[in-house]
Amino acid sequence: DTEVTQTPKHLVMGMTNKKSLKCEQHMGHRAMYWYKQKAKKPPELMFVYSYEKLSINESVPSRFSPECPNSSLLNLHLHALQPEDSALYLCASSPSLAPGGLRPQHFGDGTRLSIL
Amino acid sequence: KQEVTQIPAALSVPEGENLVLNCSFTDSAIYNLQWFRQDPGKGLTSLLLIQSSQREQTSGRLNASLDKSSGRSTLYIAASQPGDSATYLCAVPINNAGNMLTFGGGTRLMVKP
């Protein structure tokens, strides 16, 4: 069982819908991440939160809107998505953003998103 | 910009073989390197993390080595089993500012019974 929980596991939505992806961890980690993974491709970083503040936005379109309401939760709000946004969206966490040391990232199982 | 490459992209072996997966990176100034396993439709499971000061890490049948100066890491799997079939990804920090990862393209491993 993963220590990072993502819901829903699957989501199908139309291009005009508004939906949200949720991620939760209770390991006391203060850094949380959203990655996007297309089929047979590696994950690509989208957003990074550190101590509930947005630290990095990797030039992601505004139709993706992240939110970190508290240290355990990370949301990704979706609006007016395009078919090319269909992918596996992965959430991850780590104790901090501090470089070095034994600080592996823990990943959830992802939300598989399909845009009709 | 850090770039990570993995070869081979796909590998099929009979059960019981020892095998080596390769990972190379362009910027040798890394703090650590991480190996992950991904099963189809699932998230990533961290297998091994090697700090820059280490040369190798071992976990069970897995052994990962790191040669920073040459920009290379290898993942050695001993006595492969069908349950090892998965995609294996290596990752390094995007820059030395933190834990944001950039991944190699992965090696899709199939171990045949």
mmCIF file with all atom_site columns, C-alpha atoms in Angstrom:
data_model
loop_
_atom_site.group_PDB
_atom_site.id
_atom_site.type_symbol
_atom_site.label_atom_id
_atom_site.label_alt_id
_atom_site.label_comp_id
_atom_site.label_asym_id
_atom_site.label_entity_id
_atom_site.label_seq_id
_atom_site.pdbx_PDB_ins_code
_atom_site.Cartn_x
_atom_site.Cartn_y
_atom_site.Cartn_z
_atom_site.occupancy
_atom_site.B_iso_or_equiv
_atom_site.pdbx_formal_charge
_atom_site.auth_seq_id
_atom_site.auth_comp_id
_atom_site.auth_asym_id
_atom_site.auth_atom_id
_atom_site.pdbx_PDB_model_num
ATOM 1   C CA . ASP A 1 1   ? 0.000   0.000   0.000   1.00 0.00 ? 1   ASP A CA 1
ATOM 2   C CA . THR A 1 2   ? 1.231   3.433   -0.954  1.00 0.00 ? 2   THR A CA 1
ATOM 3   C CA . GLU A 1 3   ? 1.636   6.093   1.722   1.00 0.00 ? 3   GLU A CA 1
ATOM 4   C CA . VAL A 1 4   ? 0.506   8.767   -0.719  1.00 0.00 ? 4   VAL A CA 1
ATOM 5   C CA . THR A 1 5   ? -3.187  8.434   -1.573  1.00 0.00 ? 5   THR A CA 1
ATOM 6   C CA . GLN A 1 6   ? -4.661  9.864   -4.754  1.00 0.00 ? 6   GLN A CA 1
ATOM 7   C CA . THR A 1 7   ? -8.328  10.131  -5.650  1.00 0.00 ? 7   THR A CA 1
ATOM 8   C CA . PRO A 1 8   ? -10.035 9.400   -7.903  1.00 0.00 ? 8   PRO A CA 1
ATOM 9   C CA . LYS A 1 9   ? -8.106  6.558   -9.541  1.00 0.00 ? 9   LYS A CA 1
ATOM 10  C CA . HIS A 1 10  ? -9.797  7.187   -12.873 1.00 0.00 ? 10  HIS A CA 1
ATOM 11  C CA . LEU A 1 11  ? -11.523 10.298  -14.228 1.00 0.00 ? 11  LEU A CA 1
ATOM 12  C CA . VAL A 1 12  ? -13.265 10.899  -17.530 1.00 0.00 ? 12  VAL A CA 1
ATOM 13  C CA . MET A 1 13  ? -14.348 14.438  -18.246 1.00 0.00 ? 13  MET A CA 1
ATOM 14  C CA . GLY A 1 14  ? -15.458 16.617  -21.102 1.00 0.00 ? 14  GLY A CA 1
ATOM 15  C CA . MET A 1 15  ? -13.526 19.669  -22.227 1.00 0.00 ? 15  MET A CA 1
ATOM 16  C CA . THR A 1 16  ? -16.011 22.020  -20.547 1.00 0.00 ? 16  THR A CA 1
ATOM 17  C CA . ASN A 1 17  ? -16.102 20.278  -17.180 1.00 0.00 ? 17  ASN A CA 1
ATOM 18  C CA . LYS A 1 18  ? -14.464 21.367  -13.939 1.00 0.00 ? 18  LYS A CA 1
ATOM 19  C CA . LYS A 1 19  ? -13.013 18.652  -11.753 1.00 0.00 ? 19  LYS A CA 1
ATOM 20  C CA . SER A 1 20  ? -10.346 18.258  -9.073  1.00 0.00 ? 20  SER A CA 1
ATOM 21  C CA . LEU A 1 21  ? -7.686  15.674  -8.326  1.00 0.00 ? 21  LEU A CA 1
ATOM 22  C CA . LYS A 1 22  ? -6.776  15.059  -4.702  1.00 0.00 ? 22  LYS A CA 1
ATOM 23  C CA . CYS A 1 23  ? -3.608  13.869  -3.007  1.00 0.00 ? 23  CYS A CA 1
ATOM 24  C CA . GLU A 1 24  ? -3.089  13.124  0.681   1.00 0.00 ? 24  GLU A CA 1
ATOM 25  C CA . GLN A 1 25  ? -0.097  12.069  2.765   1.00 0.00 ? 25  GLN A CA 1
ATOM 26  C CA . HIS A 1 26  ? 0.311   11.660  6.522   1.00 0.00 ? 26  HIS A CA 1
ATOM 27  C CA . MET A 1 27  ? 4.065   11.182  6.711   1.00 0.00 ? 27  MET A CA 1
ATOM 28  C CA . GLY A 1 28  ? 4.680   14.756  7.878   1.00 0.00 ? 28  GLY A CA 1
ATOM 29  C CA . HIS A 1 29  ? 6.314   15.625  4.570   1.00 0.00 ? 29  HIS A CA 1
ATOM 30  C CA . ARG A 1 30  ? 6.508   19.339  3.797   1.00 0.00 ? 30  ARG A CA 1
ATOM 31  C CA . ALA A 1 31  ? 7.203   19.139  0.066   1.00 0.00 ? 31  ALA A CA 1
ATOM 32  C CA . MET A 1 32  ? 4.579   17.909  -2.388  1.00 0.00 ? 32  MET A CA 1
ATOM 33  C CA . TYR A 1 33  ? 4.696   17.554  -6.161  1.00 0.00 ? 33  TYR A CA 1
ATOM 34  C CA . TRP A 1 34  ? 2.469   17.054  -9.192  1.00 0.00 ? 34  TRP A CA 1
ATOM 35  C CA . TYR A 1 35  ? 3.847   15.166  -12.181 1.00 0.00 ? 35  TYR A CA 1
ATOM 36  C CA . LYS A 1 36  ? 2.228   14.399  -15.536 1.00 0.00 ? 36  LYS A CA 1
ATOM 37  C CA . GLN A 1 37  ? 3.018   11.131  -17.304 1.00 0.00 ? 37  GLN A CA 1
ATOM 38  C CA . LYS A 1 38  ? 1.974   10.339  -20.872 1.00 0.00 ? 38  LYS A CA 1
ATOM 39  C CA . ALA A 1 39  ? 1.854   6.744   -22.052 1.00 0.00 ? 39  ALA A CA 1
ATOM 40  C CA . LYS A 1 40  ? 5.291   5.123   -22.329 1.00 0.00 ? 40  LYS A CA 1
ATOM 41  C CA . LYS A 1 41  ? 6.985   8.366   -21.297 1.00 0.00 ? 41  LYS A CA 1
ATOM 42  C CA . PRO A 1 42  ? 8.678   9.327   -18.030 1.00 0.00 ? 42  PRO A CA 1
ATOM 43  C CA . PRO A 1 43  ? 6.946   11.612  -15.510 1.00 0.00 ? 43  PRO A CA 1
ATOM 44  C CA . GLU A 1 44  ? 7.367   15.349  -16.049 1.00 0.00 ? 44  GLU A CA 1
ATOM 45  C CA . LEU A 1 45  ? 7.288   17.816  -13.179 1.00 0.00 ? 45  LEU A CA 1
ATOM 46  C CA . MET A 1 46  ? 4.346   20.266  -13.135 1.00 0.00 ? 46  MET A CA 1
ATOM 47  C CA . PHE A 1 47  ? 4.235   21.946  -9.717  1.00 0.00 ? 47  PHE A CA 1
ATOM 48  C CA . VAL A 1 48  ? 6.120   21.888  -6.423  1.00 0.00 ? 48  VAL A CA 1
ATOM 49  C CA . TYR A 1 49  ? 4.819   23.039  -3.045  1.00 0.00 ? 49  TYR A CA 1
ATOM 50  C CA . SER A 1 50  ? 7.076   23.613  -0.079  1.00 0.00 ? 50  SER A CA 1
ATOM 51  C CA . TYR A 1 51  ? 5.510   24.350  3.309   1.00 0.00 ? 51  TYR A CA 1
ATOM 52  C CA . GLU A 1 52  ? 2.150   24.888  1.602   1.00 0.00 ? 52  GLU A CA 1
ATOM 53  C CA . LYS A 1 53  ? 3.536   27.555  -0.729  1.00 0.00 ? 53  LYS A CA 1
ATOM 54  C CA . LEU A 1 54  ? 3.946   27.160  -4.477  1.00 0.00 ? 54  LEU A CA 1
ATOM 55  C CA . SER A 1 55  ? 7.645   26.863  -5.114  1.00 0.00 ? 55  SER A CA 1
ATOM 56  C CA . ILE A 1 56  ? 7.833   25.890  -8.752  1.00 0.00 ? 56  ILE A CA 1
ATOM 57  C CA . ASN A 1 57  ? 5.451   26.059  -11.720 1.00 0.00 ? 57  ASN A CA 1
ATOM 58  C CA . GLU A 1 58  ? 7.044   24.418  -14.729 1.00 0.00 ? 58  GLU A CA 1
ATOM 59  C CA . SER A 1 59  ? 5.252   26.618  -17.278 1.00 0.00 ? 59  SER A CA 1
ATOM 60  C CA . VAL A 1 60  ? 2.017   24.691  -16.915 1.00 0.00 ? 60  VAL A CA 1
ATOM 61  C CA . PRO A 1 61  ? -1.089  26.095  -18.708 1.00 0.00 ? 61  PRO A CA 1
ATOM 62  C CA . SER A 1 62  ? -3.524  27.984  -16.493 1.00 0.00 ? 62  SER A CA 1
ATOM 63  C CA . ARG A 1 63  ? -6.228  25.373  -17.077 1.00 0.00 ? 63  ARG A CA 1
ATOM 64  C CA . PHE A 1 64  ? -4.348  23.451  -14.378 1.00 0.00 ? 64  PHE A CA 1
ATOM 65  C CA . SER A 1 65  ? -4.606  25.150  -10.977 1.00 0.00 ? 65  SER A CA 1
ATOM 66  C CA . PRO A 1 66  ? -2.851  23.653  -7.949  1.00 0.00 ? 66  PRO A CA 1
ATOM 67  C CA . GLU A 1 67  ? -3.840  24.222  -4.355  1.00 0.00 ? 67  GLU A CA 1
ATOM 68  C CA . CYS A 1 68  ? -2.272  23.158  -1.053  1.00 0.00 ? 68  CYS A CA 1
ATOM 69  C CA . PRO A 1 69  ? -4.858  23.797  1.692   1.00 0.00 ? 69  PRO A CA 1
ATOM 70  C CA . ASN A 1 70  ? -2.715  22.231  4.427   1.00 0.00 ? 70  ASN A CA 1
ATOM 71  C CA . SER A 1 71  ? 0.466   20.257  4.905   1.00 0.00 ? 71  SER A CA 1
ATOM 72  C CA . SER A 1 72  ? -1.226  16.905  4.203   1.00 0.00 ? 72  SER A CA 1
ATOM 73  C CA . LEU A 1 73  ? -3.340  17.775  1.176   1.00 0.00 ? 73  LEU A CA 1
ATOM 74  C CA . LEU A 1 74  ? -2.607  18.766  -2.395  1.00 0.00 ? 74  LEU A CA 1
ATOM 75  C CA . ASN A 1 75  ? -5.274  19.423  -5.011  1.00 0.00 ? 75  ASN A CA 1
ATOM 76  C CA . LEU A 1 76  ? -5.120  19.954  -8.749  1.00 0.00 ? 76  LEU A CA 1
ATOM 77  C CA . HIS A 1 77  ? -8.122  21.806  -10.148 1.00 0.00 ? 77  HIS A CA 1
ATOM 78  C CA . LEU A 1 78  ? -8.930  21.175  -13.790 1.00 0.00 ? 78  LEU A CA 1
ATOM 79  C CA . HIS A 1 79  ? -10.926 23.388  -16.141 1.00 0.00 ? 79  HIS A CA 1
ATOM 80  C CA . ALA A 1 80  ? -11.366 23.500  -19.905 1.00 0.00 ? 80  ALA A CA 1
ATOM 81  C CA . LEU A 1 81  ? -8.861  20.748  -20.545 1.00 0.00 ? 81  LEU A CA 1
ATOM 82  C CA . GLN A 1 82  ? -7.818  19.567  -23.986 1.00 0.00 ? 82  GLN A CA 1
ATOM 83  C CA . PRO A 1 83  ? -7.641  15.978  -25.288 1.00 0.00 ? 83  PRO A CA 1
ATOM 84  C CA . GLU A 1 84  ? -3.831  16.144  -25.153 1.00 0.00 ? 84  GLU A CA 1
ATOM 85  C CA . ASP A 1 85  ? -4.098  16.581  -21.375 1.00 0.00 ? 85  ASP A CA 1
ATOM 86  C CA . SER A 1 86  ? -5.137  12.931  -21.077 1.00 0.00 ? 86  SER A CA 1
ATOM 87  C CA . ALA A 1 87  ? -2.429  11.287  -18.985 1.00 0.00 ? 87  ALA A CA 1
ATOM 88  C CA . LEU A 1 88  ? -1.574  9.735   -15.630 1.00 0.00 ? 88  LEU A CA 1
ATOM 89  C CA . TYR A 1 89  ? -1.232  12.449  -12.997 1.00 0.00 ? 89  TYR A CA 1
ATOM 90  C CA . LEU A 1 90  ? 1.100   11.499  -10.185 1.00 0.00 ? 90  LEU A CA 1
ATOM 91  C CA . CYS A 1 91  ? 1.429   13.106  -6.784  1.00 0.00 ? 91  CYS A CA 1
ATOM 92  C CA . ALA A 1 92  ? 4.592   12.740  -4.716  1.00 0.00 ? 92  ALA A CA 1
ATOM 93  C CA . SER A 1 93  ? 5.926   13.944  -1.396  1.00 0.00 ? 93  SER A CA 1
ATOM 94  C CA . SER A 1 94  ? 9.261   14.218  0.370   1.00 0.00 ? 94  SER A CA 1
ATOM 95  C CA . PRO A 1 95  ? 10.353  15.420  3.808   1.00 0.00 ? 95  PRO A CA 1
ATOM 96  C CA . SER A 1 96  ? 11.555  18.715  2.370   1.00 0.00 ? 96  SER A CA 1
ATOM 97  C CA . LEU A 1 97  ? 13.040  20.354  -0.686  1.00 0.00 ? 97  LEU A CA 1
ATOM 98  C CA . ALA A 1 98  ? 16.488  20.363  0.870   1.00 0.00 ? 98  ALA A CA 1
ATOM 99  C CA . PRO A 1 99  ? 18.959  18.785  -1.528  1.00 0.00 ? 99  PRO A CA 1
ATOM 100 C CA . GLY A 1 100 ? 21.126  15.858  -0.707  1.00 0.00 ? 100 GLY A CA 1
ATOM 101 C CA . GLY A 1 101 ? 20.818  13.115  1.832   1.00 0.00 ? 101 GLY A CA 1
ATOM 102 C CA . LEU A 1 102 ? 18.475  10.171  1.990   1.00 0.00 ? 102 LEU A CA 1
ATOM 103 C CA . ARG A 1 103 ? 15.267  11.921  1.029   1.00 0.00 ? 103 ARG A CA 1
ATOM 104 C CA . PRO A 1 104 ? 13.499  9.735   -1.525  1.00 0.00 ? 104 PRO A CA 1
ATOM 105 C CA . GLN A 1 105 ? 10.261  10.863  -2.995  1.00 0.00 ? 105 GLN A CA 1
ATOM 106 C CA . HIS A 1 106 ? 7.157   8.799   -2.260  1.00 0.00 ? 106 HIS A CA 1
ATOM 107 C CA . PHE A 1 107 ? 4.655   8.526   -5.108  1.00 0.00 ? 107 PHE A CA 1
ATOM 108 C CA . GLY A 1 108 ? 0.955   7.798   -5.177  1.00 0.00 ? 108 GLY A CA 1
ATOM 109 C CA . ASP A 1 109 ? -0.639  5.432   -7.685  1.00 0.00 ? 109 ASP A CA 1
ATOM 110 C CA . GLY A 1 110 ? -1.875  8.320   -9.779  1.00 0.00 ? 110 GLY A CA 1
ATOM 111 C CA . THR A 1 111 ? -5.130  9.430   -11.354 1.00 0.00 ? 111 THR A CA 1
ATOM 112 C CA . ARG A 1 112 ? -5.672  8.310   -14.916 1.00 0.00 ? 112 ARG A CA 1
ATOM 113 C CA . LEU A 1 113 ? -7.386  11.220  -16.658 1.00 0.00 ? 113 LEU A CA 1
ATOM 114 C CA . SER A 1 114 ? -9.195  10.945  -19.975 1.00 0.00 ? 114 SER A CA 1
ATOM 115 C CA . ILE A 1 115 ? -10.505 14.043  -21.757 1.00 0.00 ? 115 ILE A CA 1
ATOM 116 C CA . LEU A 1 116 ? -13.304 13.436  -24.231 1.00 0.00 ? 116 LEU A CA 1
ATOM 117 C CA . LYS B 2 1   ? 20.061  21.438  -18.384 1.00 0.00 ? 1   LYS B CA 1
ATOM 118 C CA . GLN B 2 2   ? 20.300  17.975  -16.878 1.00 0.00 ? 2   GLN B CA 1
ATOM 119 C CA . GLU B 2 3   ? 19.405  15.181  -19.305 1.00 0.00 ? 3   GLU B CA 1
ATOM 120 C CA . VAL B 2 4   ? 18.983  11.551  -18.297 1.00 0.00 ? 4   VAL B CA 1
ATOM 121 C CA . THR B 2 5   ? 19.174  8.625   -20.706 1.00 0.00 ? 5   THR B CA 1
ATOM 122 C CA . GLN B 2 6   ? 18.447  4.961   -20.127 1.00 0.00 ? 6   GLN B CA 1
ATOM 123 C CA . ILE B 2 7   ? 19.462  2.034   -22.264 1.00 0.00 ? 7   ILE B CA 1
ATOM 124 C CA . PRO B 2 8   ? 18.140  -0.329  -23.339 1.00 0.00 ? 8   PRO B CA 1
ATOM 125 C CA . ALA B 2 9   ? 14.604  1.004   -23.775 1.00 0.00 ? 9   ALA B CA 1
ATOM 126 C CA . ALA B 2 10  ? 13.245  -2.536  -23.568 1.00 0.00 ? 10  ALA B CA 1
ATOM 127 C CA . LEU B 2 11  ? 14.679  -5.849  -22.448 1.00 0.00 ? 11  LEU B CA 1
ATOM 128 C CA . SER B 2 12  ? 13.294  -9.387  -22.510 1.00 0.00 ? 12  SER B CA 1
ATOM 129 C CA . VAL B 2 13  ? 15.132  -12.152 -20.655 1.00 0.00 ? 13  VAL B CA 1
ATOM 130 C CA . PRO B 2 14  ? 14.404  -15.682 -19.457 1.00 0.00 ? 14  PRO B CA 1
ATOM 131 C CA . GLU B 2 15  ? 13.837  -16.238 -15.787 1.00 0.00 ? 15  GLU B CA 1
ATOM 132 C CA . GLY B 2 16  ? 16.984  -16.663 -13.711 1.00 0.00 ? 16  GLY B CA 1
ATOM 133 C CA . GLU B 2 17  ? 19.264  -14.389 -15.706 1.00 0.00 ? 17  GLU B CA 1
ATOM 134 C CA . ASN B 2 18  ? 21.321  -11.659 -14.111 1.00 0.00 ? 18  ASN B CA 1
ATOM 135 C CA . LEU B 2 19  ? 20.857  -8.357  -15.884 1.00 0.00 ? 19  LEU B CA 1
ATOM 136 C CA . VAL B 2 20  ? 22.113  -4.782  -15.927 1.00 0.00 ? 20  VAL B CA 1
ATOM 137 C CA . LEU B 2 21  ? 20.139  -1.637  -16.644 1.00 0.00 ? 21  LEU B CA 1
ATOM 138 C CA . ASN B 2 22  ? 22.031  1.523   -17.554 1.00 0.00 ? 22  ASN B CA 1
ATOM 139 C CA . CYS B 2 23  ? 21.411  5.175   -16.758 1.00 0.00 ? 23  CYS B CA 1
ATOM 140 C CA . SER B 2 24  ? 23.523  8.151   -17.839 1.00 0.00 ? 24  SER B CA 1
ATOM 141 C CA . PHE B 2 25  ? 23.240  11.826  -16.965 1.00 0.00 ? 25  PHE B CA 1
ATOM 142 C CA . THR B 2 26  ? 24.862  14.900  -18.474 1.00 0.00 ? 26  THR B CA 1
ATOM 143 C CA . ASP B 2 27  ? 25.589  17.015  -15.383 1.00 0.00 ? 27  ASP B CA 1
ATOM 144 C CA . SER B 2 28  ? 27.725  15.108  -12.905 1.00 0.00 ? 28  SER B CA 1
ATOM 145 C CA . ALA B 2 29  ? 27.120  17.624  -10.092 1.00 0.00 ? 29  ALA B CA 1
ATOM 146 C CA . ILE B 2 30  ? 24.277  15.683  -8.530  1.00 0.00 ? 30  ILE B CA 1
ATOM 147 C CA . TYR B 2 31  ? 23.374  15.153  -4.885  1.00 0.00 ? 31  TYR B CA 1
ATOM 148 C CA . ASN B 2 32  ? 21.819  11.750  -5.407  1.00 0.00 ? 32  ASN B CA 1
ATOM 149 C CA . LEU B 2 33  ? 20.333  9.360   -7.933  1.00 0.00 ? 33  LEU B CA 1
ATOM 150 C CA . GLN B 2 34  ? 17.197  7.347   -7.444  1.00 0.00 ? 34  GLN B CA 1
ATOM 151 C CA . TRP B 2 35  ? 15.966  4.148   -9.101  1.00 0.00 ? 35  TRP B CA 1
ATOM 152 C CA . PHE B 2 36  ? 12.215  3.507   -9.324  1.00 0.00 ? 36  PHE B CA 1
ATOM 153 C CA . ARG B 2 37  ? 10.008  0.678   -10.461 1.00 0.00 ? 37  ARG B CA 1
ATOM 154 C CA . GLN B 2 38  ? 6.667   1.294   -12.186 1.00 0.00 ? 38  GLN B CA 1
ATOM 155 C CA . ASP B 2 39  ? 4.091   -1.400  -12.856 1.00 0.00 ? 39  ASP B CA 1
ATOM 156 C CA . PRO B 2 40  ? 1.579   -0.762  -15.667 1.00 0.00 ? 40  PRO B CA 1
ATOM 157 C CA . GLY B 2 41  ? -0.991  1.872   -14.692 1.00 0.00 ? 41  GLY B CA 1
ATOM 158 C CA . LYS B 2 42  ? 0.577   2.332   -11.275 1.00 0.00 ? 42  LYS B CA 1
ATOM 159 C CA . GLY B 2 43  ? 2.686   4.904   -9.501  1.00 0.00 ? 43  GLY B CA 1
ATOM 160 C CA . LEU B 2 44  ? 6.402   4.762   -8.856  1.00 0.00 ? 44  LEU B CA 1
ATOM 161 C CA . THR B 2 45  ? 8.000   2.672   -6.132  1.00 0.00 ? 45  THR B CA 1
ATOM 162 C CA . SER B 2 46  ? 11.388  3.838   -4.899  1.00 0.00 ? 46  SER B CA 1
ATOM 163 C CA . LEU B 2 47  ? 13.909  0.987   -5.069  1.00 0.00 ? 47  LEU B CA 1
ATOM 164 C CA . LEU B 2 48  ? 17.233  2.554   -4.188  1.00 0.00 ? 48  LEU B CA 1
ATOM 165 C CA . LEU B 2 49  ? 18.633  6.014   -3.563  1.00 0.00 ? 49  LEU B CA 1
ATOM 166 C CA . ILE B 2 50  ? 22.378  6.566   -3.862  1.00 0.00 ? 50  ILE B CA 1
ATOM 167 C CA . GLN B 2 51  ? 23.919  9.647   -2.353  1.00 0.00 ? 51  GLN B CA 1
ATOM 168 C CA . SER B 2 52  ? 26.645  11.405  -4.324  1.00 0.00 ? 52  SER B CA 1
ATOM 169 C CA . SER B 2 53  ? 29.235  10.283  -1.773  1.00 0.00 ? 53  SER B CA 1
ATOM 170 C CA . GLN B 2 54  ? 28.317  6.618   -2.200  1.00 0.00 ? 54  GLN B CA 1
ATOM 171 C CA . ARG B 2 55  ? 29.387  4.232   -4.916  1.00 0.00 ? 55  ARG B CA 1
ATOM 172 C CA . GLU B 2 56  ? 26.656  1.641   -4.512  1.00 0.00 ? 56  GLU B CA 1
ATOM 173 C CA . GLN B 2 57  ? 23.549  0.584   -2.644  1.00 0.00 ? 57  GLN B CA 1
ATOM 174 C CA . THR B 2 58  ? 22.058  -2.867  -2.230  1.00 0.00 ? 58  THR B CA 1
ATOM 175 C CA . SER B 2 59  ? 18.576  -4.103  -1.460  1.00 0.00 ? 59  SER B CA 1
ATOM 176 C CA . GLY B 2 60  ? 17.941  -7.817  -1.750  1.00 0.00 ? 60  GLY B CA 1
ATOM 177 C CA . ARG B 2 61  ? 18.618  -8.918  -5.329  1.00 0.00 ? 61  ARG B CA 1
ATOM 178 C CA . LEU B 2 62  ? 19.111  -5.320  -6.452  1.00 0.00 ? 62  LEU B CA 1
ATOM 179 C CA . ASN B 2 63  ? 22.403  -3.463  -6.537  1.00 0.00 ? 63  ASN B CA 1
ATOM 180 C CA . ALA B 2 64  ? 22.796  0.061   -7.844  1.00 0.00 ? 64  ALA B CA 1
ATOM 181 C CA . SER B 2 65  ? 26.147  1.681   -8.545  1.00 0.00 ? 65  SER B CA 1
ATOM 182 C CA . LEU B 2 66  ? 27.023  5.305   -9.183  1.00 0.00 ? 66  LEU B CA 1
ATOM 183 C CA . ASP B 2 67  ? 29.995  6.771   -11.014 1.00 0.00 ? 67  ASP B CA 1
ATOM 184 C CA . LYS B 2 68  ? 29.542  10.530  -10.844 1.00 0.00 ? 68  LYS B CA 1
ATOM 185 C CA . SER B 2 69  ? 32.657  11.424  -12.780 1.00 0.00 ? 69  SER B CA 1
ATOM 186 C CA . SER B 2 70  ? 31.488  9.487   -15.826 1.00 0.00 ? 70  SER B CA 1
ATOM 187 C CA . GLY B 2 71  ? 27.824  10.390  -15.361 1.00 0.00 ? 71  GLY B CA 1
ATOM 188 C CA . ARG B 2 72  ? 26.640  6.810   -15.095 1.00 0.00 ? 72  ARG B CA 1
ATOM 189 C CA . SER B 2 73  ? 24.628  4.515   -12.872 1.00 0.00 ? 73  SER B CA 1
ATOM 190 C CA . THR B 2 74  ? 23.749  0.864   -13.264 1.00 0.00 ? 74  THR B CA 1
ATOM 191 C CA . LEU B 2 75  ? 21.023  -1.238  -11.690 1.00 0.00 ? 75  LEU B CA 1
ATOM 192 C CA . TYR B 2 76  ? 21.984  -4.891  -11.367 1.00 0.00 ? 76  TYR B CA 1
ATOM 193 C CA . ILE B 2 77  ? 19.190  -7.441  -10.865 1.00 0.00 ? 77  ILE B CA 1
ATOM 194 C CA . ALA B 2 78  ? 20.326  -10.887 -9.794  1.00 0.00 ? 78  ALA B CA 1
ATOM 195 C CA . ALA B 2 79  ? 18.436  -14.073 -10.577 1.00 0.00 ? 79  ALA B CA 1
ATOM 196 C CA . SER B 2 80  ? 15.573  -12.319 -12.332 1.00 0.00 ? 80  SER B CA 1
ATOM 197 C CA . GLN B 2 81  ? 11.988  -13.482 -11.735 1.00 0.00 ? 81  GLN B CA 1
ATOM 198 C CA . PRO B 2 82  ? 8.746   -12.925 -13.690 1.00 0.00 ? 82  PRO B CA 1
ATOM 199 C CA . GLY B 2 83  ? 7.622   -10.641 -10.860 1.00 0.00 ? 83  GLY B CA 1
ATOM 200 C CA . ASP B 2 84  ? 10.471  -8.298  -11.751 1.00 0.00 ? 84  ASP B CA 1
ATOM 201 C CA . SER B 2 85  ? 8.696   -7.430  -15.005 1.00 0.00 ? 85  SER B CA 1
ATOM 202 C CA . ALA B 2 86  ? 8.050   -3.690  -14.916 1.00 0.00 ? 86  ALA B CA 1
ATOM 203 C CA . THR B 2 87  ? 9.461   -0.390  -16.136 1.00 0.00 ? 87  THR B CA 1
ATOM 204 C CA . TYR B 2 88  ? 12.557  0.794   -14.306 1.00 0.00 ? 88  TYR B CA 1
ATOM 205 C CA . LEU B 2 89  ? 13.265  4.518   -14.148 1.00 0.00 ? 89  LEU B CA 1
ATOM 206 C CA . CYS B 2 90  ? 16.284  6.383   -12.890 1.00 0.00 ? 90  CYS B CA 1
ATOM 207 C CA . ALA B 2 91  ? 16.000  10.003  -11.745 1.00 0.00 ? 91  ALA B CA 1
ATOM 208 C CA . VAL B 2 92  ? 18.255  12.801  -10.564 1.00 0.00 ? 92  VAL B CA 1
ATOM 209 C CA . PRO B 2 93  ? 17.421  16.234  -9.133  1.00 0.00 ? 93  PRO B CA 1
ATOM 210 C CA . ILE B 2 94  ? 16.628  18.743  -11.887 1.00 0.00 ? 94  ILE B CA 1
ATOM 211 C CA . ASN B 2 95  ? 19.164  21.056  -10.329 1.00 0.00 ? 95  ASN B CA 1
ATOM 212 C CA . ASN B 2 96  ? 20.876  21.174  -7.013  1.00 0.00 ? 96  ASN B CA 1
ATOM 213 C CA . ALA B 2 97  ? 18.207  23.412  -5.498  1.00 0.00 ? 97  ALA B CA 1
ATOM 214 C CA . GLY B 2 98  ? 16.101  20.591  -4.227  1.00 0.00 ? 98  GLY B CA 1
ATOM 215 C CA . ASN B 2 99  ? 14.297  17.317  -4.720  1.00 0.00 ? 99  ASN B CA 1
ATOM 216 C CA . MET B 2 100 ? 12.589  18.024  -8.030  1.00 0.00 ? 100 MET B CA 1
ATOM 217 C CA . LEU B 2 101 ? 13.363  15.074  -10.251 1.00 0.00 ? 101 LEU B CA 1
ATOM 218 C CA . THR B 2 102 ? 14.111  14.624  -13.918 1.00 0.00 ? 102 THR B CA 1
ATOM 219 C CA . PHE B 2 103 ? 13.670  11.092  -15.185 1.00 0.00 ? 103 PHE B CA 1
ATOM 220 C CA . GLY B 2 104 ? 15.246  8.909   -17.802 1.00 0.00 ? 104 GLY B CA 1
ATOM 221 C CA . GLY B 2 105 ? 12.982  7.357   -20.426 1.00 0.00 ? 105 GLY B CA 1
ATOM 222 C CA . GLY B 2 106 ? 12.898  4.055   -18.558 1.00 0.00 ? 106 GLY B CA 1
ATOM 223 C CA . THR B 2 107 ? 13.705  0.448   -19.395 1.00 0.00 ? 107 THR B CA 1
ATOM 224 C CA . ARG B 2 108 ? 10.729  -1.866  -19.895 1.00 0.00 ? 108 ARG B CA 1
ATOM 225 C CA . LEU B 2 109 ? 11.749  -5.258  -18.550 1.00 0.00 ? 109 LEU B CA 1
ATOM 226 C CA . MET B 2 110 ? 10.004  -8.522  -19.334 1.00 0.00 ? 110 MET B CA 1
ATOM 227 C CA . VAL B 2 111 ? 11.170  -11.652 -17.516 1.00 0.00 ? 111 VAL B CA 1
ATOM 228 C CA . LYS B 2 112 ? 9.773   -14.764 -19.159 1.00 0.00 ? 112 LYS B CA 1
ATOM 229 C CA . PRO B 2 113 ? 9.033   -17.906 -17.114 1.00 0.00 ? 113 PRO B CA 1
#
